[in-house]
Amino acid sequence: MKSDSLLLEEKAAQEVMLYRRRKWKWFTYRFLMITIGAILMGIGLELFLVNNQILDGGVVGISIIVSQLTPLPLGVLTFVLNIPFFIIGYRKIGKVFALFTLYGIAVMSTVTLLLHSAHPVTDDLLLATVFGGVTLGLGVGLVIRNGGALDGTEIVSIIVNGKTPFSTGQIIMVINILIFSVAGFAFNWDRAMYSLITYFLAYKVIDIVIQGMDESKSAFIISRYYEEIGLEIMEQLGKSVTYIDATGGYSGEMNKVIFVIISRFEEVKLKSILDEIDPDAFLAVGGSMSEVKGGKMMKKRTPHL
């Protein structure tokens, strides 16, 4: 039989191997998502915006303006002008972020070079604006969600994001409004206004991709039928609930408060449960929660519909 020390060594070796596999899967998944995001960004630029003379924002927008005034290709300009911001990201955010960012910008620049001579998908400015904005938002959102960036303004917004109450998409939008304003004076105000519409759509899509469609909310319910309501929530939504002891400030009565985390799609179902059991129940749904992690109450079981 093996000694205890040998068994411990084998167990430690297995744990190290498991950790390395998880880390490899983590890197592979993120590189794949960043690749897809960068390709979408390149497609949005060349097949919708650039050939229709609609400006993008940020460093890429500046690159588009310079590429229209000089013979320098957009892909080269985008890569070169982003280098200073890449260095900032390396120093302020970390090596992994810098690696993902450099890779994403390289893929995006390559795609723009390959598609530079391609004809736009549509010549209709409104269609190009809408689909270009959505495509950009999906691409940028995927890259940011997986730990990278495709533009210097995104790097700046990620650094500033933790110090302000504004979302990443909102910060990018403010920076781009300034860039589009300058472009309006220098070039065409119609194209600048179309560009604003493009990035309004893009930053909304960025926020959806980063936060997720299944965005979480906190719900507090007060009712004398708390047990029945709690059971129905667990049965119909498949979510666990927490009962909190509370005392009414005015009445002084002891009450039970039901606390549960729901998605935006489950809010309507929760209200229907309350209408069936106790229409007079007090319900308070908290604002959107950007991240919820851990805890048995978040493990959703298959609901009984």
mmCIF file of C-alpha atoms in Angstrom:
data_model
loop_
_atom_site.group_PDB
_atom_site.id
_atom_site.type_symbol
_atom_site.label_atom_id
_atom_site.label_comp_id
_atom_site.label_asym_id
_atom_site.label_seq_id
_atom_site.Cartn_x
_atom_site.Cartn_y
_atom_site.Cartn_z
ATOM 1 C CA MET A 1 0.000 0.000 0.000
ATOM 2 C CA LYS A 2 1.088 3.563 -0.704
ATOM 3 C CA SER A 3 2.264 5.687 2.186
ATOM 4 C CA ASP A 4 0.327 8.758 3.278
ATOM 5 C CA SER A 5 3.090 11.075 2.045
ATOM 6 C CA LEU A 6 3.020 9.482 -1.424
ATOM 7 C CA LEU A 7 -0.753 9.822 -1.595
ATOM 8 C CA LEU A 8 -0.501 13.484 -0.612
ATOM 9 C CA GLU A 9 2.123 14.086 -3.309
ATOM 10 C CA GLU A 10 -0.088 12.421 -5.949
ATOM 11 C CA LYS A 11 -3.084 14.467 -4.835
ATOM 12 C CA ALA A 12 -1.051 17.686 -4.982
ATOM 13 C CA ALA A 13 0.189 16.781 -8.482
ATOM 14 C CA GLN A 14 -3.393 16.131 -9.632
ATOM 15 C CA GLU A 15 -4.531 19.466 -8.247
ATOM 16 C CA VAL A 16 -1.705 21.273 -10.064
ATOM 17 C CA MET A 17 -2.601 19.513 -13.305
ATOM 18 C CA LEU A 18 -6.286 20.386 -12.859
ATOM 19 C CA TYR A 19 -5.395 24.013 -12.195
ATOM 20 C CA ARG A 20 -3.254 24.174 -15.342
ATOM 21 C CA ARG A 21 -6.076 22.670 -17.431
ATOM 22 C CA ARG A 22 -8.563 25.204 -16.099
ATOM 23 C CA LYS A 23 -6.141 28.042 -16.733
ATOM 24 C CA TRP A 24 -5.522 26.817 -20.297
ATOM 25 C CA LYS A 25 -9.276 26.579 -20.942
ATOM 26 C CA TRP A 26 -9.704 30.063 -19.467
ATOM 27 C CA PHE A 27 -7.086 31.532 -21.818
ATOM 28 C CA THR A 28 -8.366 29.608 -24.850
ATOM 29 C CA TYR A 29 -11.967 30.703 -24.307
ATOM 30 C CA ARG A 30 -11.032 34.349 -23.892
ATOM 31 C CA PHE A 31 -8.731 34.369 -26.893
ATOM 32 C CA LEU A 32 -11.569 32.881 -28.946
ATOM 33 C CA MET A 33 -14.074 35.498 -27.753
ATOM 34 C CA ILE A 34 -11.568 38.320 -28.323
ATOM 35 C CA THR A 35 -10.876 36.976 -31.812
ATOM 36 C CA ILE A 36 -14.601 36.985 -32.640
ATOM 37 C CA GLY A 37 -15.017 40.473 -31.158
ATOM 38 C CA ALA A 38 -12.052 41.883 -33.094
ATOM 39 C CA ILE A 39 -13.315 40.347 -36.347
ATOM 40 C CA LEU A 40 -16.764 41.870 -35.762
ATOM 41 C CA MET A 41 -15.133 45.253 -35.153
ATOM 42 C CA GLY A 42 -13.200 45.016 -38.413
ATOM 43 C CA ILE A 43 -16.329 43.965 -40.329
ATOM 44 C CA GLY A 44 -18.359 46.802 -38.824
ATOM 45 C CA LEU A 45 -15.712 49.322 -39.814
ATOM 46 C CA GLU A 46 -14.979 48.263 -43.377
ATOM 47 C CA LEU A 47 -18.293 46.785 -44.537
ATOM 48 C CA PHE A 48 -20.617 49.371 -42.967
ATOM 49 C CA LEU A 49 -18.949 52.585 -41.817
ATOM 50 C CA VAL A 50 -15.691 53.565 -43.508
ATOM 51 C CA ASN A 51 -16.815 53.107 -47.131
ATOM 52 C CA ASN A 52 -19.971 55.089 -46.357
ATOM 53 C CA GLN A 53 -17.817 57.847 -44.832
ATOM 54 C CA ILE A 54 -19.364 57.352 -41.386
ATOM 55 C CA LEU A 55 -16.831 57.974 -38.655
ATOM 56 C CA ASP A 56 -16.058 55.655 -35.800
ATOM 57 C CA GLY A 57 -15.042 57.057 -32.444
ATOM 58 C CA GLY A 58 -11.901 57.004 -30.365
ATOM 59 C CA VAL A 59 -8.460 56.227 -31.730
ATOM 60 C CA VAL A 60 -10.063 54.280 -34.582
ATOM 61 C CA GLY A 61 -12.074 57.379 -35.524
ATOM 62 C CA ILE A 62 -8.916 59.484 -35.577
ATOM 63 C CA SER A 63 -7.279 56.778 -37.698
ATOM 64 C CA ILE A 64 -10.174 56.923 -40.183
ATOM 65 C CA ILE A 65 -9.821 60.701 -40.517
ATOM 66 C CA VAL A 66 -6.053 60.446 -41.051
ATOM 67 C CA SER A 67 -6.454 57.580 -43.549
ATOM 68 C CA GLN A 68 -8.855 59.710 -45.619
ATOM 69 C CA LEU A 69 -6.390 62.609 -45.697
ATOM 70 C CA THR A 70 -3.264 60.509 -46.363
ATOM 71 C CA PRO A 71 -2.388 57.338 -48.320
ATOM 72 C CA LEU A 72 -1.700 55.436 -45.094
ATOM 73 C CA PRO A 73 -3.942 52.352 -44.648
ATOM 74 C CA LEU A 74 -6.456 52.293 -41.792
ATOM 75 C CA GLY A 75 -5.204 49.008 -40.339
ATOM 76 C CA VAL A 76 -1.646 50.294 -39.928
ATOM 77 C CA LEU A 77 -2.768 53.609 -38.434
ATOM 78 C CA THR A 78 -5.103 51.884 -35.972
ATOM 79 C CA PHE A 79 -2.343 49.625 -34.707
ATOM 80 C CA VAL A 80 0.346 52.329 -34.466
ATOM 81 C CA LEU A 81 -1.843 54.987 -32.797
ATOM 82 C CA ASN A 82 -3.055 52.494 -30.187
ATOM 83 C CA ILE A 83 0.473 51.584 -29.035
ATOM 84 C CA PRO A 84 0.728 54.409 -26.408
ATOM 85 C CA PHE A 85 -2.620 53.346 -24.914
ATOM 86 C CA PHE A 86 -1.471 49.723 -24.943
ATOM 87 C CA ILE A 87 1.536 50.763 -22.832
ATOM 88 C CA ILE A 88 -0.790 52.627 -20.426
ATOM 89 C CA GLY A 89 -2.976 49.514 -20.139
ATOM 90 C CA TYR A 90 0.081 47.369 -19.470
ATOM 91 C CA ARG A 91 1.188 49.616 -16.599
ATOM 92 C CA LYS A 92 -2.206 50.421 -15.076
ATOM 93 C CA ILE A 93 -4.262 47.252 -15.581
ATOM 94 C CA GLY A 94 -1.847 44.346 -16.005
ATOM 95 C CA LYS A 95 0.038 41.968 -18.288
ATOM 96 C CA VAL A 96 -2.914 39.720 -19.155
ATOM 97 C CA PHE A 97 -5.033 42.707 -20.163
ATOM 98 C CA ALA A 98 -2.164 44.081 -22.258
ATOM 99 C CA LEU A 99 -1.685 40.711 -23.982
ATOM 100 C CA PHE A 100 -5.385 40.388 -24.816
ATOM 101 C CA THR A 101 -5.518 44.022 -25.984
ATOM 102 C CA LEU A 102 -2.471 43.731 -28.246
ATOM 103 C CA TYR A 103 -3.859 40.526 -29.759
ATOM 104 C CA GLY A 104 -7.329 42.030 -30.281
ATOM 105 C CA ILE A 105 -5.982 45.196 -31.935
ATOM 106 C CA ALA A 106 -3.710 43.099 -34.171
ATOM 107 C CA VAL A 107 -6.655 40.922 -35.306
ATOM 108 C CA MET A 108 -8.878 43.976 -35.887
ATOM 109 C CA SER A 109 -6.152 45.764 -37.867
ATOM 110 C CA THR A 110 -5.557 42.659 -40.000
ATOM 111 C CA VAL A 111 -9.276 42.312 -40.758
ATOM 112 C CA THR A 112 -9.527 45.987 -41.783
ATOM 113 C CA LEU A 113 -6.537 45.547 -44.103
ATOM 114 C CA LEU A 114 -8.069 42.452 -45.709
ATOM 115 C CA LEU A 115 -11.493 44.078 -46.170
ATOM 116 C CA HIS A 116 -10.276 47.552 -47.134
ATOM 117 C CA SER A 117 -11.028 47.094 -50.848
ATOM 118 C CA ALA A 118 -14.341 45.295 -50.255
ATOM 119 C CA HIS A 119 -17.617 46.953 -51.186
ATOM 120 C CA PRO A 120 -19.931 47.977 -48.323
ATOM 121 C CA VAL A 121 -22.828 45.679 -47.503
ATOM 122 C CA THR A 122 -25.259 48.574 -48.053
ATOM 123 C CA ASP A 123 -25.116 52.098 -49.452
ATOM 124 C CA ASP A 124 -28.095 53.186 -47.358
ATOM 125 C CA LEU A 125 -26.703 55.487 -44.663
ATOM 126 C CA LEU A 126 -29.392 54.631 -42.109
ATOM 127 C CA LEU A 127 -28.896 50.868 -42.529
ATOM 128 C CA ALA A 128 -25.116 51.285 -42.421
ATOM 129 C CA THR A 129 -25.438 53.372 -39.259
ATOM 130 C CA VAL A 130 -27.713 50.901 -37.449
ATOM 131 C CA PHE A 131 -25.996 47.659 -38.420
ATOM 132 C CA GLY A 132 -22.538 49.197 -38.139
ATOM 133 C CA GLY A 133 -23.306 50.412 -34.616
ATOM 134 C CA VAL A 134 -24.707 47.055 -33.506
ATOM 135 C CA THR A 135 -21.756 45.164 -35.014
ATOM 136 C CA LEU A 136 -19.258 47.485 -33.341
ATOM 137 C CA GLY A 137 -21.071 47.190 -30.009
ATOM 138 C CA LEU A 138 -21.049 43.393 -30.153
ATOM 139 C CA GLY A 139 -17.366 43.283 -31.049
ATOM 140 C CA VAL A 140 -16.193 45.811 -28.475
ATOM 141 C CA GLY A 141 -18.454 44.354 -25.773
ATOM 142 C CA LEU A 142 -17.119 40.821 -26.309
ATOM 143 C CA VAL A 143 -13.529 42.008 -26.079
ATOM 144 C CA ILE A 144 -14.057 44.140 -22.953
ATOM 145 C CA ARG A 145 -16.084 41.390 -21.253
ATOM 146 C CA ASN A 146 -13.227 38.938 -21.810
ATOM 147 C CA GLY A 147 -10.467 41.155 -20.478
ATOM 148 C CA GLY A 148 -9.182 43.185 -23.426
ATOM 149 C CA ALA A 149 -9.806 46.340 -25.440
ATOM 150 C CA LEU A 150 -9.795 47.385 -29.094
ATOM 151 C CA ASP A 151 -9.309 51.126 -28.778
ATOM 152 C CA GLY A 152 -7.325 53.530 -26.641
ATOM 153 C CA THR A 153 -10.492 55.240 -25.427
ATOM 154 C CA GLU A 154 -11.742 51.892 -24.110
ATOM 155 C CA ILE A 155 -8.534 51.499 -22.107
ATOM 156 C CA VAL A 156 -8.973 54.993 -20.662
ATOM 157 C CA SER A 157 -12.659 54.307 -19.875
ATOM 158 C CA ILE A 158 -11.824 51.007 -18.136
ATOM 159 C CA ILE A 159 -9.275 52.802 -15.924
ATOM 160 C CA VAL A 160 -11.665 55.690 -15.178
ATOM 161 C CA ASN A 161 -14.714 53.383 -14.793
ATOM 162 C CA GLY A 162 -13.764 52.252 -11.297
ATOM 163 C CA LYS A 163 -13.470 55.877 -10.140
ATOM 164 C CA THR A 164 -16.779 57.217 -11.525
ATOM 165 C CA PRO A 165 -20.449 56.151 -11.369
ATOM 166 C CA PHE A 166 -20.625 55.941 -15.163
ATOM 167 C CA SER A 167 -20.539 52.716 -17.178
ATOM 168 C CA THR A 168 -17.791 51.888 -19.679
ATOM 169 C CA GLY A 169 -20.122 52.487 -22.614
ATOM 170 C CA GLN A 170 -21.167 55.908 -21.281
ATOM 171 C CA ILE A 171 -17.566 57.029 -20.840
ATOM 172 C CA ILE A 172 -16.719 55.921 -24.376
ATOM 173 C CA MET A 173 -19.779 57.786 -25.667
ATOM 174 C CA VAL A 174 -18.714 61.080 -24.038
ATOM 175 C CA ILE A 175 -15.205 60.804 -25.505
ATOM 176 C CA ASN A 176 -16.641 60.052 -28.943
ATOM 177 C CA ILE A 177 -19.053 63.002 -28.830
ATOM 178 C CA LEU A 178 -16.021 65.270 -28.486
ATOM 179 C CA ILE A 179 -14.263 63.538 -31.391
ATOM 180 C CA PHE A 180 -17.378 63.703 -33.610
ATOM 181 C CA SER A 181 -17.793 67.386 -32.797
ATOM 182 C CA VAL A 182 -14.260 68.100 -34.013
ATOM 183 C CA ALA A 183 -14.901 65.940 -37.106
ATOM 184 C CA GLY A 184 -18.100 67.900 -37.795
ATOM 185 C CA PHE A 185 -16.178 71.165 -37.947
ATOM 186 C CA ALA A 186 -13.416 69.631 -40.065
ATOM 187 C CA PHE A 187 -15.547 67.540 -42.460
ATOM 188 C CA ASN A 188 -19.292 66.935 -42.848
ATOM 189 C CA TRP A 189 -21.893 67.526 -40.109
ATOM 190 C CA ASP A 190 -24.286 64.976 -41.655
ATOM 191 C CA ARG A 191 -21.694 62.229 -41.345
ATOM 192 C CA ALA A 192 -20.818 63.387 -37.817
ATOM 193 C CA MET A 193 -24.484 63.120 -36.804
ATOM 194 C CA TYR A 194 -24.780 59.660 -38.359
ATOM 195 C CA SER A 195 -21.661 58.738 -36.395
ATOM 196 C CA LEU A 196 -23.333 59.872 -33.175
ATOM 197 C CA ILE A 197 -26.303 57.616 -33.916
ATOM 198 C CA THR A 198 -23.908 54.745 -34.619
ATOM 199 C CA TYR A 199 -22.194 55.101 -31.268
ATOM 200 C CA PHE A 200 -25.395 55.632 -29.351
ATOM 201 C CA LEU A 201 -26.437 52.184 -30.593
ATOM 202 C CA ALA A 202 -22.942 50.785 -30.052
ATOM 203 C CA TYR A 203 -22.600 51.877 -26.417
ATOM 204 C CA LYS A 204 -26.036 50.445 -25.554
ATOM 205 C CA VAL A 205 -25.025 47.118 -27.107
ATOM 206 C CA ILE A 206 -21.668 47.295 -25.285
ATOM 207 C CA ASP A 207 -23.444 47.618 -21.927
ATOM 208 C CA ILE A 208 -25.805 44.728 -22.762
ATOM 209 C CA VAL A 209 -22.916 42.452 -23.771
ATOM 210 C CA ILE A 210 -20.767 43.386 -20.747
ATOM 211 C CA GLN A 211 -23.571 43.122 -18.178
ATOM 212 C CA GLY A 212 -25.324 40.243 -19.906
ATOM 213 C CA MET A 213 -28.873 39.822 -21.119
ATOM 214 C CA ASP A 214 -29.651 37.863 -17.962
ATOM 215 C CA GLU A 215 -28.933 40.886 -15.766
ATOM 216 C CA SER A 216 -29.665 40.287 -12.084
ATOM 217 C CA LYS A 217 -31.883 42.327 -9.767
ATOM 218 C CA SER A 218 -32.553 42.113 -6.040
ATOM 219 C CA ALA A 219 -36.159 41.784 -4.854
ATOM 220 C CA PHE A 220 -37.527 42.365 -1.326
ATOM 221 C CA ILE A 221 -41.057 41.209 -0.504
ATOM 222 C CA ILE A 222 -43.078 41.818 2.684
ATOM 223 C CA SER A 223 -46.261 39.801 3.174
ATOM 224 C CA ARG A 224 -48.029 37.856 5.908
ATOM 225 C CA TYR A 225 -48.206 35.014 3.382
ATOM 226 C CA TYR A 226 -44.434 34.887 3.089
ATOM 227 C CA GLU A 227 -44.259 31.090 3.338
ATOM 228 C CA GLU A 228 -46.683 30.540 0.460
ATOM 229 C CA ILE A 229 -44.946 33.185 -1.654
ATOM 230 C CA GLY A 230 -41.515 31.730 -0.912
ATOM 231 C CA LEU A 231 -42.648 28.240 -1.906
ATOM 232 C CA GLU A 232 -44.150 29.501 -5.167
ATOM 233 C CA ILE A 233 -40.969 31.394 -6.027
ATOM 234 C CA MET A 234 -38.962 28.223 -5.501
ATOM 235 C CA GLU A 235 -41.474 26.125 -7.440
ATOM 236 C CA GLN A 236 -42.157 28.438 -10.383
ATOM 237 C CA LEU A 237 -38.852 30.308 -10.737
ATOM 238 C CA GLY A 238 -36.553 27.605 -9.418
ATOM 239 C CA LYS A 239 -34.801 30.131 -7.157
ATOM 240 C CA SER A 240 -34.005 29.782 -3.474
ATOM 241 C CA VAL A 241 -35.174 32.545 -1.152
ATOM 242 C CA THR A 242 -33.921 34.008 2.126
ATOM 243 C CA TYR A 243 -36.247 35.004 4.992
ATOM 244 C CA ILE A 244 -35.071 38.044 6.956
ATOM 245 C CA ASP A 245 -36.489 39.063 10.335
ATOM 246 C CA ALA A 246 -37.589 42.711 10.314
ATOM 247 C CA THR A 247 -39.429 45.091 12.633
ATOM 248 C CA GLY A 248 -41.805 47.737 11.312
ATOM 249 C CA GLY A 249 -40.551 51.214 12.207
ATOM 250 C CA TYR A 250 -44.059 52.657 12.603
ATOM 251 C CA SER A 251 -46.094 49.670 13.813
ATOM 252 C CA GLY A 252 -43.343 47.920 15.762
ATOM 253 C CA GLU A 253 -44.631 44.578 14.427
ATOM 254 C CA MET A 254 -42.291 41.701 13.588
ATOM 255 C CA ASN A 255 -42.356 40.761 9.906
ATOM 256 C CA LYS A 256 -40.597 38.387 7.568
ATOM 257 C CA VAL A 257 -38.922 39.879 4.496
ATOM 258 C CA ILE A 258 -38.336 37.634 1.501
ATOM 259 C CA PHE A 259 -35.086 38.314 -0.337
ATOM 260 C CA VAL A 260 -34.447 36.797 -3.768
ATOM 261 C CA ILE A 261 -32.206 37.475 -6.780
ATOM 262 C CA ILE A 262 -34.049 37.465 -10.097
ATOM 263 C CA SER A 263 -33.262 38.246 -13.722
ATOM 264 C CA ARG A 264 -34.968 41.019 -15.669
ATOM 265 C CA PHE A 265 -37.071 38.358 -17.432
ATOM 266 C CA GLU A 266 -38.303 36.863 -14.147
ATOM 267 C CA GLU A 267 -39.636 40.124 -12.711
ATOM 268 C CA VAL A 268 -42.996 39.822 -14.500
ATOM 269 C CA LYS A 269 -43.431 36.242 -13.290
ATOM 270 C CA LEU A 270 -42.629 37.297 -9.715
ATOM 271 C CA LYS A 271 -45.308 40.005 -9.846
ATOM 272 C CA SER A 272 -47.867 37.479 -11.120
ATOM 273 C CA ILE A 273 -47.075 35.201 -8.153
ATOM 274 C CA LEU A 274 -47.710 38.079 -5.744
ATOM 275 C CA ASP A 275 -50.965 39.009 -7.514
ATOM 276 C CA GLU A 276 -52.220 35.429 -7.086
ATOM 277 C CA ILE A 277 -51.313 34.999 -3.402
ATOM 278 C CA ASP A 278 -51.296 38.518 -1.898
ATOM 279 C CA PRO A 279 -52.083 41.517 -4.130
ATOM 280 C CA ASP A 280 -51.344 43.801 -1.162
ATOM 281 C CA ALA A 281 -47.824 42.469 -0.684
ATOM 282 C CA PHE A 282 -45.025 45.039 -0.628
ATOM 283 C CA LEU A 283 -42.478 44.547 -3.425
ATOM 284 C CA ALA A 284 -39.231 46.473 -3.918
ATOM 285 C CA VAL A 285 -37.053 45.555 -6.891
ATOM 286 C CA GLY A 286 -33.526 46.884 -6.682
ATOM 287 C CA GLY A 287 -31.497 48.359 -9.511
ATOM 288 C CA SER A 288 -29.486 46.303 -11.935
ATOM 289 C CA MET A 289 -26.643 44.326 -10.372
ATOM 290 C CA SER A 290 -23.557 44.142 -12.583
ATOM 291 C CA GLU A 291 -22.311 40.931 -10.974
ATOM 292 C CA VAL A 292 -23.713 38.262 -8.665
ATOM 293 C CA LYS A 293 -21.492 35.367 -7.677
ATOM 294 C CA GLY A 294 -21.656 32.365 -5.388
ATOM 295 C CA GLY A 295 -24.200 31.202 -2.840
ATOM 296 C CA LYS A 296 -26.752 28.415 -3.019
ATOM 297 C CA MET A 297 -29.546 30.908 -3.597
ATOM 298 C CA MET A 298 -28.122 31.686 -7.046
ATOM 299 C CA LYS A 299 -28.173 28.066 -8.185
ATOM 300 C CA LYS A 300 -31.240 27.874 -10.306
ATOM 301 C CA ARG A 301 -33.102 24.600 -10.376
ATOM 302 C CA THR A 302 -35.552 23.537 -13.054
ATOM 303 C CA PRO A 303 -38.827 25.291 -12.166
ATOM 304 C CA HIS A 304 -42.136 23.453 -12.120
ATOM 305 C CA LEU A 305 -44.150 25.283 -14.769
#
